[in-house]
Short mmCIF file of C-alpha atoms in Angstrom, two decimals:
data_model
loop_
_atom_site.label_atom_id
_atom_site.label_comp_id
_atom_site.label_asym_id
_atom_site.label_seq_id
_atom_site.Cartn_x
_atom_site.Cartn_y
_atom_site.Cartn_z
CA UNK S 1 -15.24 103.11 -18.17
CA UNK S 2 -17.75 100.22 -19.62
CA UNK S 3 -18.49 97.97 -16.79
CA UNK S 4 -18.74 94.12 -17.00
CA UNK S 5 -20.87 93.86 -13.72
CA UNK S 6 -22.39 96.06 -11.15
CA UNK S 7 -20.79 94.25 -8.64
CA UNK S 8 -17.99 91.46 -8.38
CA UNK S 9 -17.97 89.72 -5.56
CA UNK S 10 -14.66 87.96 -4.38
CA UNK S 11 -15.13 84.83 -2.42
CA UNK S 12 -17.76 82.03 -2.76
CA UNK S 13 -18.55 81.36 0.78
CA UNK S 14 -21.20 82.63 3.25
CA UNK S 15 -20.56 86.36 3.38
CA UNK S 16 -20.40 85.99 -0.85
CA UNK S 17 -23.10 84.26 -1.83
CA UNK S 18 -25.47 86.03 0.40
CA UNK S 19 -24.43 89.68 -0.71
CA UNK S 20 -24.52 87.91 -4.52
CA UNK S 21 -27.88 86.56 -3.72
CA UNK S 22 -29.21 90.04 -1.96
CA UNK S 23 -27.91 92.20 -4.67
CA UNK S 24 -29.22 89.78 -7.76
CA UNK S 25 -32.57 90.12 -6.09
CA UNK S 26 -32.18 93.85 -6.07
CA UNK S 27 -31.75 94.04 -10.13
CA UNK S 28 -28.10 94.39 -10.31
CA UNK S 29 -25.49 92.34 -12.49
CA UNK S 30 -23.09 90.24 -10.06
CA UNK S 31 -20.08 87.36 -10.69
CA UNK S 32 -18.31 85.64 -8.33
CA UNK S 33 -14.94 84.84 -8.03
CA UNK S 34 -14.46 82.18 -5.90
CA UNK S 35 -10.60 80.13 -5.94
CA UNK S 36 -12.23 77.05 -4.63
CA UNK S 37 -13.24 74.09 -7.03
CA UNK S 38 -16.42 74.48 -5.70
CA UNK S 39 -18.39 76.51 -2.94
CA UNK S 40 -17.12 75.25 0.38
CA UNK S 41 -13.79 73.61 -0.57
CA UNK S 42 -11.87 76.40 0.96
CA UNK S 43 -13.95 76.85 4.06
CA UNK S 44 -13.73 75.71 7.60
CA UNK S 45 -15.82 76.61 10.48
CA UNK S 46 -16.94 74.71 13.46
CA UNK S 47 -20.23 73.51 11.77
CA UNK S 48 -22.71 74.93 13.62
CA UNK S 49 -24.77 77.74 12.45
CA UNK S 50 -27.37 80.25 14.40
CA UNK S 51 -30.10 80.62 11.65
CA UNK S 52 -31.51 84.24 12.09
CA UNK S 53 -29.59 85.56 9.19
CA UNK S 54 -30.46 82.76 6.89
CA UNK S 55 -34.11 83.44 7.60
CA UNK S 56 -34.40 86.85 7.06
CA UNK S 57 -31.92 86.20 3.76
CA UNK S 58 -34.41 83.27 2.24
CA UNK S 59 -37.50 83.43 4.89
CA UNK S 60 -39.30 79.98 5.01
CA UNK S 61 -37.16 78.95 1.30
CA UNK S 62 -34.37 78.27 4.70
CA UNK S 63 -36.05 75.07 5.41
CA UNK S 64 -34.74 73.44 2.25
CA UNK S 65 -31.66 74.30 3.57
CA UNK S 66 -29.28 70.56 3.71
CA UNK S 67 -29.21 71.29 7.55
CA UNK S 68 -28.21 68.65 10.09
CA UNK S 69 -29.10 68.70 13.47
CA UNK S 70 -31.18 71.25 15.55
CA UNK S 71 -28.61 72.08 18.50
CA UNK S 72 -31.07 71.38 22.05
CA UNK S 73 -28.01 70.75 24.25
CA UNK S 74 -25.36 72.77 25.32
CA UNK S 75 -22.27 71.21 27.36
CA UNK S 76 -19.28 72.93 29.04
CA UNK S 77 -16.63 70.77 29.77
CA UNK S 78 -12.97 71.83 31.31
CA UNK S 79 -10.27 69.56 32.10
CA UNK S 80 -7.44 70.59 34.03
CA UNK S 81 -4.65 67.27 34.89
CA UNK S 82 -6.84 64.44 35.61
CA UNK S 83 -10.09 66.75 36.80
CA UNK S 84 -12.82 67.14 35.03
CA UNK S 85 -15.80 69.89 35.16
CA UNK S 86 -18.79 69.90 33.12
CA UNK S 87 -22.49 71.22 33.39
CA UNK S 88 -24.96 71.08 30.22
CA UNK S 89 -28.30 73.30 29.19
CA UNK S 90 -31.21 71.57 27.76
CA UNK S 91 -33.94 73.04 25.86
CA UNK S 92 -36.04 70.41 23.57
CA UNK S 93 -38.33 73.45 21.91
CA UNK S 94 -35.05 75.45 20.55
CA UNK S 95 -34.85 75.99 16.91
CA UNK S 96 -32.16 78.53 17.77
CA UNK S 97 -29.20 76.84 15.67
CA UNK S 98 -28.02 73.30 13.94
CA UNK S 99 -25.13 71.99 13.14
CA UNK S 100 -24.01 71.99 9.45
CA UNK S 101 -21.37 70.12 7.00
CA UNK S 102 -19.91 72.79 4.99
CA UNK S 103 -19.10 70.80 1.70
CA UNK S 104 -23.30 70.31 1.86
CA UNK S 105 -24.48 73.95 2.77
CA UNK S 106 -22.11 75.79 1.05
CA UNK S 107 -22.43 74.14 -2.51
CA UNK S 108 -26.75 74.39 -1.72
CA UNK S 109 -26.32 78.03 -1.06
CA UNK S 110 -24.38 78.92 -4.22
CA UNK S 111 -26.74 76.84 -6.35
CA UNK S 112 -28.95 79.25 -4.61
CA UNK S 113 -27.41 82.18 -6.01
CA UNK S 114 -27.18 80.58 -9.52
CA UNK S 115 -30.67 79.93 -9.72
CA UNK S 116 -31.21 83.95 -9.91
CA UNK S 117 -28.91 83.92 -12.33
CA UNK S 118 -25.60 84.76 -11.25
CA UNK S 119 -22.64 83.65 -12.66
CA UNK S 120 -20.06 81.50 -10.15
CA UNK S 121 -16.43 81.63 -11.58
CA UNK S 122 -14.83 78.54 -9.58
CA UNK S 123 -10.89 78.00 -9.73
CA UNK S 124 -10.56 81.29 -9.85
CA UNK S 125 -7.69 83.29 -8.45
CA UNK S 126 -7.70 87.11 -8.38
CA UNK S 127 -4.42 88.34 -8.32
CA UNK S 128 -4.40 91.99 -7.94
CA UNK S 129 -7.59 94.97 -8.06
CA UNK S 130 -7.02 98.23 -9.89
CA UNK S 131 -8.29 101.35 -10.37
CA UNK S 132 -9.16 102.86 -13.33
CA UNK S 133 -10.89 105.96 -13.83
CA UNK S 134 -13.81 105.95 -11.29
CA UNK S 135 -13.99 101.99 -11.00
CA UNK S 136 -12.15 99.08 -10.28
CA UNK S 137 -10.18 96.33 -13.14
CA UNK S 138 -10.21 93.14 -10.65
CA UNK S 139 -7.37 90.75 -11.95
CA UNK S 140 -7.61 87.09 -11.77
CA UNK S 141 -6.18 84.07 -13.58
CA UNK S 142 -9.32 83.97 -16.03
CA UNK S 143 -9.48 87.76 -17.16
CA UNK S 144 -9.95 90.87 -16.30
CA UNK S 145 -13.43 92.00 -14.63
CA UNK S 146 -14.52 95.98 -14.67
CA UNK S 147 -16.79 96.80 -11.89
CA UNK S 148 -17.47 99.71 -10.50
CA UNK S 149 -17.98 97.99 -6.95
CA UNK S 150 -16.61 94.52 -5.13
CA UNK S 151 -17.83 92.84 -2.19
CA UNK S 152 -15.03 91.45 -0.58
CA UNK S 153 -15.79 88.17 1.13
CA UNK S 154 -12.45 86.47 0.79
CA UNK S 155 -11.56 85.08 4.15
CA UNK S 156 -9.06 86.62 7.17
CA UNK S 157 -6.54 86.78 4.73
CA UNK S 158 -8.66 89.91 3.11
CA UNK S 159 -6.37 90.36 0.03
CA UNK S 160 -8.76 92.63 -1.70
CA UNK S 161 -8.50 95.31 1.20
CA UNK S 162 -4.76 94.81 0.85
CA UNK S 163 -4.59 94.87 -3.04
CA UNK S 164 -6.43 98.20 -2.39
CA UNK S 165 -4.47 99.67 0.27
CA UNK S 166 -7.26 98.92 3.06
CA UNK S 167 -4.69 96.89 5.13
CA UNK S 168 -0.50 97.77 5.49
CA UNK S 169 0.62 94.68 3.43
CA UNK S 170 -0.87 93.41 -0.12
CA UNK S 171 0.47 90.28 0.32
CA UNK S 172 1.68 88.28 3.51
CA UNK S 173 2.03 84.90 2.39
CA UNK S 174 5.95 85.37 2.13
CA UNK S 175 6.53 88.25 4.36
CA UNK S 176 9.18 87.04 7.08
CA UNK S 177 8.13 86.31 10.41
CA UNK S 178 9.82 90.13 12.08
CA UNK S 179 7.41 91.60 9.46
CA UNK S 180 4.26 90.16 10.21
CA UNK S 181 5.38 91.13 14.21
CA UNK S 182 5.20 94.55 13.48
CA UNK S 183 2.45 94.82 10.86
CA UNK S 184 -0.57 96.38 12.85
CA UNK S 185 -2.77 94.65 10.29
CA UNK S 186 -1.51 91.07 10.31
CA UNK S 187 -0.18 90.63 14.05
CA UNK S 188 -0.60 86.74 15.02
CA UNK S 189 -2.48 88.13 18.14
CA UNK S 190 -5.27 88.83 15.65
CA UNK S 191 -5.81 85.51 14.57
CA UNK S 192 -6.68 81.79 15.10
CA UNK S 193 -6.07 78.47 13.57
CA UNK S 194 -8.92 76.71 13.27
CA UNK S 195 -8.49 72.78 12.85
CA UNK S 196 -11.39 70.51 12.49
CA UNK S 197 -12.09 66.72 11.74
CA UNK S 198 -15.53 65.11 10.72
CA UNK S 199 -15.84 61.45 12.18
CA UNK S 200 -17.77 58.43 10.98
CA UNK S 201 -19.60 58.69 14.52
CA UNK S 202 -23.43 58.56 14.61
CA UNK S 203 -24.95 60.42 17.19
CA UNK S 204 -27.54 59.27 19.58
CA UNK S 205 -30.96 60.40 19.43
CA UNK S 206 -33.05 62.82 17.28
CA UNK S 207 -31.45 66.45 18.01
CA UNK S 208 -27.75 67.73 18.34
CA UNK S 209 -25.47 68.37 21.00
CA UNK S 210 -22.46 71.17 20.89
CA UNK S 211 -19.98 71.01 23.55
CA UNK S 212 -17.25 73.88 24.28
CA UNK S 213 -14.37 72.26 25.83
CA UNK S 214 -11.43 73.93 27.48
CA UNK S 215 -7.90 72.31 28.99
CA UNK S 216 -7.15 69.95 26.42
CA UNK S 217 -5.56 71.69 23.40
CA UNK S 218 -2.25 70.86 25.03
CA UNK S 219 -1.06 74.28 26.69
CA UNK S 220 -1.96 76.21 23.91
CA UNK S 221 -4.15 79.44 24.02
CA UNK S 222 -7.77 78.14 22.93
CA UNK S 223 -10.50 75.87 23.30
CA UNK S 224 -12.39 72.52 21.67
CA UNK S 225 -16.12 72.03 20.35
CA UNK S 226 -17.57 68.98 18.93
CA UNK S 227 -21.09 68.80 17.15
CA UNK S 228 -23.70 65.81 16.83
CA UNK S 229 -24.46 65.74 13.02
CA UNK S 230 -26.73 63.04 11.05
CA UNK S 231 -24.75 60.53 11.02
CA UNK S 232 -21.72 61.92 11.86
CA UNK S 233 -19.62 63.87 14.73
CA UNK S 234 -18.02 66.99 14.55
CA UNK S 235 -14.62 68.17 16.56
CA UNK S 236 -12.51 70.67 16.80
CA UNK S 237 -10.00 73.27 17.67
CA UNK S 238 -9.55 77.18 17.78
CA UNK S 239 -6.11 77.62 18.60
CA UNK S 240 -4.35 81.67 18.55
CA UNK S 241 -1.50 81.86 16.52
CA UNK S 242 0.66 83.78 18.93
CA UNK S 243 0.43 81.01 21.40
CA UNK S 244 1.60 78.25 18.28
CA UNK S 245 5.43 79.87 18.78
CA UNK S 246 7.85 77.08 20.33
CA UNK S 247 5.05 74.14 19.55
CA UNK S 248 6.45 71.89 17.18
CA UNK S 249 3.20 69.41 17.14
CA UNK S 250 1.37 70.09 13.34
CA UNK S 251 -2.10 70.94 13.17
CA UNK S 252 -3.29 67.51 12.82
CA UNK S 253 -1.85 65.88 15.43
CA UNK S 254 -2.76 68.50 18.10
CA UNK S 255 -6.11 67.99 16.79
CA UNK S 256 -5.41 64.06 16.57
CA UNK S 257 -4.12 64.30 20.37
CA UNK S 258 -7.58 66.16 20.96
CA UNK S 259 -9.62 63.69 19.71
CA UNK S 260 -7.51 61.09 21.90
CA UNK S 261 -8.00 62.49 24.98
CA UNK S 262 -11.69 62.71 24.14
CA UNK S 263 -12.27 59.51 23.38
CA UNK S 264 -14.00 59.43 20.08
CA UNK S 265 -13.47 56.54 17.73
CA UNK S 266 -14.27 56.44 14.12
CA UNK S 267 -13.20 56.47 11.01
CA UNK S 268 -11.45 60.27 10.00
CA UNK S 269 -13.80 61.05 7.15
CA UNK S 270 -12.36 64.94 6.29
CA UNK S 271 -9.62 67.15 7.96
CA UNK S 272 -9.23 70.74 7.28
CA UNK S 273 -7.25 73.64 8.99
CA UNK S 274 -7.61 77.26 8.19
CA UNK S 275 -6.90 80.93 9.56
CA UNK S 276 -9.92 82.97 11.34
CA UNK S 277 -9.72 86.43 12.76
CA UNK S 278 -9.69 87.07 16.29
CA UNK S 279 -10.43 91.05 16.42
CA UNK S 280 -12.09 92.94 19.55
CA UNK S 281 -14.08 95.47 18.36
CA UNK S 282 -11.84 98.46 18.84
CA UNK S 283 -8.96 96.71 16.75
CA UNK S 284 -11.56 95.66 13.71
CA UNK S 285 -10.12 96.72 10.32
CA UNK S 286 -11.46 98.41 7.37
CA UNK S 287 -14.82 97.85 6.38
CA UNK S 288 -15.32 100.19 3.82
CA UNK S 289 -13.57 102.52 0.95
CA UNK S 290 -14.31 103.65 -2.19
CA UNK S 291 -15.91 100.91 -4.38
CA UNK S 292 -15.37 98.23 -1.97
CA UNK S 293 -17.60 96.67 0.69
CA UNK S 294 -15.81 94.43 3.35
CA UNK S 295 -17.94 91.50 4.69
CA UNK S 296 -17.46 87.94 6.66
CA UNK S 297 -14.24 86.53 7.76
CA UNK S 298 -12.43 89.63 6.00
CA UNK S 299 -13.66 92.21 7.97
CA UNK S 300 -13.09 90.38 11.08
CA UNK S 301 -16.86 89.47 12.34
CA UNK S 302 -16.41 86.60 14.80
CA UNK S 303 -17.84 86.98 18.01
CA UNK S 304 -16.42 85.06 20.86
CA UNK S 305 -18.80 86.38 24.02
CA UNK S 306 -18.03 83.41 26.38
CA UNK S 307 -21.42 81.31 25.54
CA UNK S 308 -21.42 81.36 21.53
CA UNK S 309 -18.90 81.69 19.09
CA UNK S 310 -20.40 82.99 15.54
CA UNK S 311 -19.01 83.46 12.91
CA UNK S 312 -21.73 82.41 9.88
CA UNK S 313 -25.01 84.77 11.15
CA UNK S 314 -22.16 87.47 10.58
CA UNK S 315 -21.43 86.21 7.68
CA UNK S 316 -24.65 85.62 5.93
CA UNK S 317 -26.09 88.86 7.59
CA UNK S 318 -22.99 91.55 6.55
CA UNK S 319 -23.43 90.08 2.79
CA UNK S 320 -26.79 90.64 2.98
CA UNK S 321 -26.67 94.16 4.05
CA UNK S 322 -23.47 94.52 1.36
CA UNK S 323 -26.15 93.48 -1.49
CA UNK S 324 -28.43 96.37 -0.20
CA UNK S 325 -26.43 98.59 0.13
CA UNK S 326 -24.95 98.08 -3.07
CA UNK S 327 -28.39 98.65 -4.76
CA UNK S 328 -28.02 102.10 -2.46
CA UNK S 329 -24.80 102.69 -4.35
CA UNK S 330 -25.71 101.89 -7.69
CA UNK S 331 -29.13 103.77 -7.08
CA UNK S 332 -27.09 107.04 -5.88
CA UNK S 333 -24.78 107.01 -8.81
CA UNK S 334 -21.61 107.55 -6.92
CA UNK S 335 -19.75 104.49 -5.82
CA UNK S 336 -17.21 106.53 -3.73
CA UNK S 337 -19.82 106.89 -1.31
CA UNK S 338 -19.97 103.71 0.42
CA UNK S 339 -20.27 104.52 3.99
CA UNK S 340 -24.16 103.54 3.69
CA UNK S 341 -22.57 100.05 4.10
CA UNK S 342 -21.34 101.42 7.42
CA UNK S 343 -24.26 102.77 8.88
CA UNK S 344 -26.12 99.80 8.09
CA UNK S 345 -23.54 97.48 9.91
CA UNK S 346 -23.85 100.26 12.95
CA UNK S 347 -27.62 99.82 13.06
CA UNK S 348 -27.28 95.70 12.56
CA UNK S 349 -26.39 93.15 15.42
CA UNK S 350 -22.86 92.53 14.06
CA UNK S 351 -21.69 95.82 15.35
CA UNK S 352 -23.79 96.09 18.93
CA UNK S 353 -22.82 92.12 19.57
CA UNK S 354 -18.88 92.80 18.88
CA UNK S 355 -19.59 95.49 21.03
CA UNK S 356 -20.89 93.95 23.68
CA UNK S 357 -18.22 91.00 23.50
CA UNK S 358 -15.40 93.05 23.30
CA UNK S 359 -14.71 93.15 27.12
CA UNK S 360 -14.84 89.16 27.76
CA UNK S 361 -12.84 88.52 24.39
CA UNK S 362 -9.50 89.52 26.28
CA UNK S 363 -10.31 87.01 28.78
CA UNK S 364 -9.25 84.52 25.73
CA UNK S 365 -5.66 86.22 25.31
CA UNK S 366 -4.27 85.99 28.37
CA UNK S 367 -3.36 82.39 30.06
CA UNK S 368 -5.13 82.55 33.45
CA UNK S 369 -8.37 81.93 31.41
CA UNK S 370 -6.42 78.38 30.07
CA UNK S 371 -4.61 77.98 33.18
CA UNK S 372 -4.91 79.22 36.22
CA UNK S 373 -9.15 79.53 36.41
CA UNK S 374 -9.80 75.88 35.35
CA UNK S 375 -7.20 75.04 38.03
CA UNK S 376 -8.89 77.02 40.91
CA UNK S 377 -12.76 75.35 39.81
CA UNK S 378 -11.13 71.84 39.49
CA UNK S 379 -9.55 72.43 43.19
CA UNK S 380 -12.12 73.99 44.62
CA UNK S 381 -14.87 71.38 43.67
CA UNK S 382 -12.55 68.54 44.92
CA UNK S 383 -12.59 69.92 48.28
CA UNK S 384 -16.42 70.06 48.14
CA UNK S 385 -17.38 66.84 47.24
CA UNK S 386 -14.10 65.35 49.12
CA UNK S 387 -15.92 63.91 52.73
CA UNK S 388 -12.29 63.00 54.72
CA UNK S 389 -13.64 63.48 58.48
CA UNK S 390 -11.86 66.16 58.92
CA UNK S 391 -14.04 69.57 59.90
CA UNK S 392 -16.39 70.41 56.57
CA UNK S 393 -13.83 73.21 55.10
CA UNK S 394 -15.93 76.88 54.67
CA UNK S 395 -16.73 77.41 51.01
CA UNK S 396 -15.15 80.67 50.94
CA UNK S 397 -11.95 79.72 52.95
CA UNK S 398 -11.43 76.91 50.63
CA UNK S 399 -12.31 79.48 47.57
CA UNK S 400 -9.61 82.26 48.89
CA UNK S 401 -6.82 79.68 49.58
CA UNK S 402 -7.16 77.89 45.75
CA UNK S 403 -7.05 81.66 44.36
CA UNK S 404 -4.37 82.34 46.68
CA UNK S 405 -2.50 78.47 45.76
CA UNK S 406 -2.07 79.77 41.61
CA UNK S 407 -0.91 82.89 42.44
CA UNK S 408 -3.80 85.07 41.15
CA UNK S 409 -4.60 88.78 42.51
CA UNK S 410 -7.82 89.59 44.35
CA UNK S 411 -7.65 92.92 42.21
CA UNK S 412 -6.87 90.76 38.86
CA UNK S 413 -9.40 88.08 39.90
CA UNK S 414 -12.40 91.13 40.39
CA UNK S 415 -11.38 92.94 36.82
CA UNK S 416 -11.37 89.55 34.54
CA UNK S 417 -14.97 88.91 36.88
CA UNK S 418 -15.98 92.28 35.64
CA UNK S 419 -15.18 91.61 32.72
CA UNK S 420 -17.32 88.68 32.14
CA UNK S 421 -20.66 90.55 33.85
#
């Protein structure tokens, strides 16, 4: 078969433009397809980025970067009823992460890519992936692209791997609900909505806050962030799907109620909602098959370890080592074997950090981590800073009797503890 392009990479956000970036650098032709009207229309993410992986993608070129704020605070906050707990982490010298607007970065970083020359097909919906002879025909509403290699960076919904038999369903959009129960690659346990809002609300001072709040996403399974931008504010909510079942709010007004309950006032400058993958490490899918490389969102590479949730280092990183190791491909002549992908995510952080967070991620699927635990640290600091007269109540008597109040195991309390450590 004549090939159009070395590679075609599918999806125009983090995961895409870095592996189109990495492998343009590395001499080989690249396109890519990317539904969007631009870079960033179709992506949502909390807006806060750890910047390792866009260093070692650009090195210093990362400081022209439309960043906003570096990110020198960190604040917990829990509510459970009308209690509050919060504790915050300072550190004025980090240059560990910012926050970021999306719509900004993402349309920087694919000019990025098109200043090496690579082709970005916007609008563009691919519609089905073939193969032909020993490569791929890629479908899309423009034409037909031969290739004898795609980098899939297409979001959770991964419809490459399914157009190519990588996942059980090609298609799920209008699968009924008793389907999608029982498909092992599309179970609602495996994912999250993710519903943000950008406010007209100018921070205070010269570097940028993230809070993680838990308790107020209304019973649901999930927790809160907001983010100090320029000149604007950040919020908003990762929600799992299999806890959405008998809520009848919509997206926006849970997030609307969220935002309530905070307290923030401004003007509602952008809304956006979209699906993320929620995948412990031994239930990851597919990364890899003959003449496809799986990267981002798509091959499930959010890490959730209790202090950060990442998502974009993943990204940026995995399509990074997808460009290089499509140079390895093209370089060994057969594009069947495409487990060097695989060894190079094995010897990466992506791999080692799921990993390590694959233990305290099942803390975030069951409800005493949204109910119960917030409950016994709201109770059990009331009756330490409560002065009544009474006898001063032992810490650890008043500790045993809140566990003991909601009902939780000392043998369930000691594994989720282990869990965490």
């Amino acid at each position: 078969m004549d090939y159009d392009v070395d590679v075609a990479v599918i999806g125009g956000g983090l995961a895409g433009i870095s592996a189109a970036i990495t492998a343009a650098k590395n001499g080989l032709s690249v396109i890519v397809l990317e539904r969007g009207e631009h870079s960033g229309s179709k992506n949502v993410s909390g807006g806060r980025m750890y910047i390792h992986s866009l260093k070692k993608l650009l090195g210093d070129h990362y400081r022209d970067a439309p960043l906003e704020l570096p990110i020198k605070k960190e604040t917990f906050e829990i509510y459970t009823g009308n209690h509050k707990a919060s504790f915050s982490f300072e550190n004025k010298d980090s240059e560990n992460s910012y926050s970021i607007l999306r719509s900004k970065f993402d349309a920087w970083f694919a000019s990025e890519a098109e200043n090496l020359g690579v082709p970005i097909s916007y609008s563009t919906l691919v519609s089905g992936i073939d193969r032909e002879n020993e490569g791929l025909v890629v479908r899309s509403d423009r034409g037909d692209i031969k290739t004898p290699l795609v980098i899939e960076g297409d979001g959770a919904a991964a419809f490459a791997s399914r157009y190519l038999g990588l996942r059980q369903e090609k298609s799920f959009k209008m699968q009924p609900v008793e389907n999608l129960q029982n498909n092992q690659d599309f179970m609602p346990k495996q994912f999250m909505l993710g519903v943000k809002e950008i406010i007209d609300k100018k921070p205070e001072g010269d570097y940028g806050e993230a809070k993680t709040i838990l308790g107020l996403s209304d019973g649901i399974k999930g927790g809160g962030f907001s983010y100090t931008n320029k000149e604007t504010t950040s919020i908003g909510l990762t929600l799992k799907l299999d806890s959405l079942e008998g809520h009848d709010e919509k997206s926006f007004e849970i997030i609307e109620d969220f935002r309530e309950k905070l307290g923030i006032e401004g003007k509602l400058l952008e809304y956006s909602a979209h699906m993320i993958p929620f995948y412990k490490f031994e239930t990851l899918p597919r990364r890899y098959a003959d003449n496809i490389l799986v990267t981002g969102d798509a091959a499930g590479f959010l890490i959730n370890d209790g202090f950060t949730i990442r998502g974009m280092d993943n990204a940026i990183e995995s399509g990074r080592l997808a460009g290089e190791a499509a140079k390895k491909i093209k370089d060994s002549g057969n594009f069947n074997d495409t487990f060097v992908y695989e060894q190079m995510l094995e010897d990466s952080f992506i791999l080692k950090d799921m990993q390590a967070a694959s233990r305290i991620s099942t803390l975030f699927g069951n409800e005493r981590t949204f109910d119960a635990y917030p409950k016994i640290m709201a109770g059990i600091l009331e009756r330490m800073f409560t002065v009544t007269g009474n006898p001063r109540e032992n810490i650890k008597n008043v500790m045993m009797d809140e566990i003991k109040k909601n009902n939780i195991g000392y043998y369930t309390l000691l594994q989720d503890m282990l869990k965490v450590i």
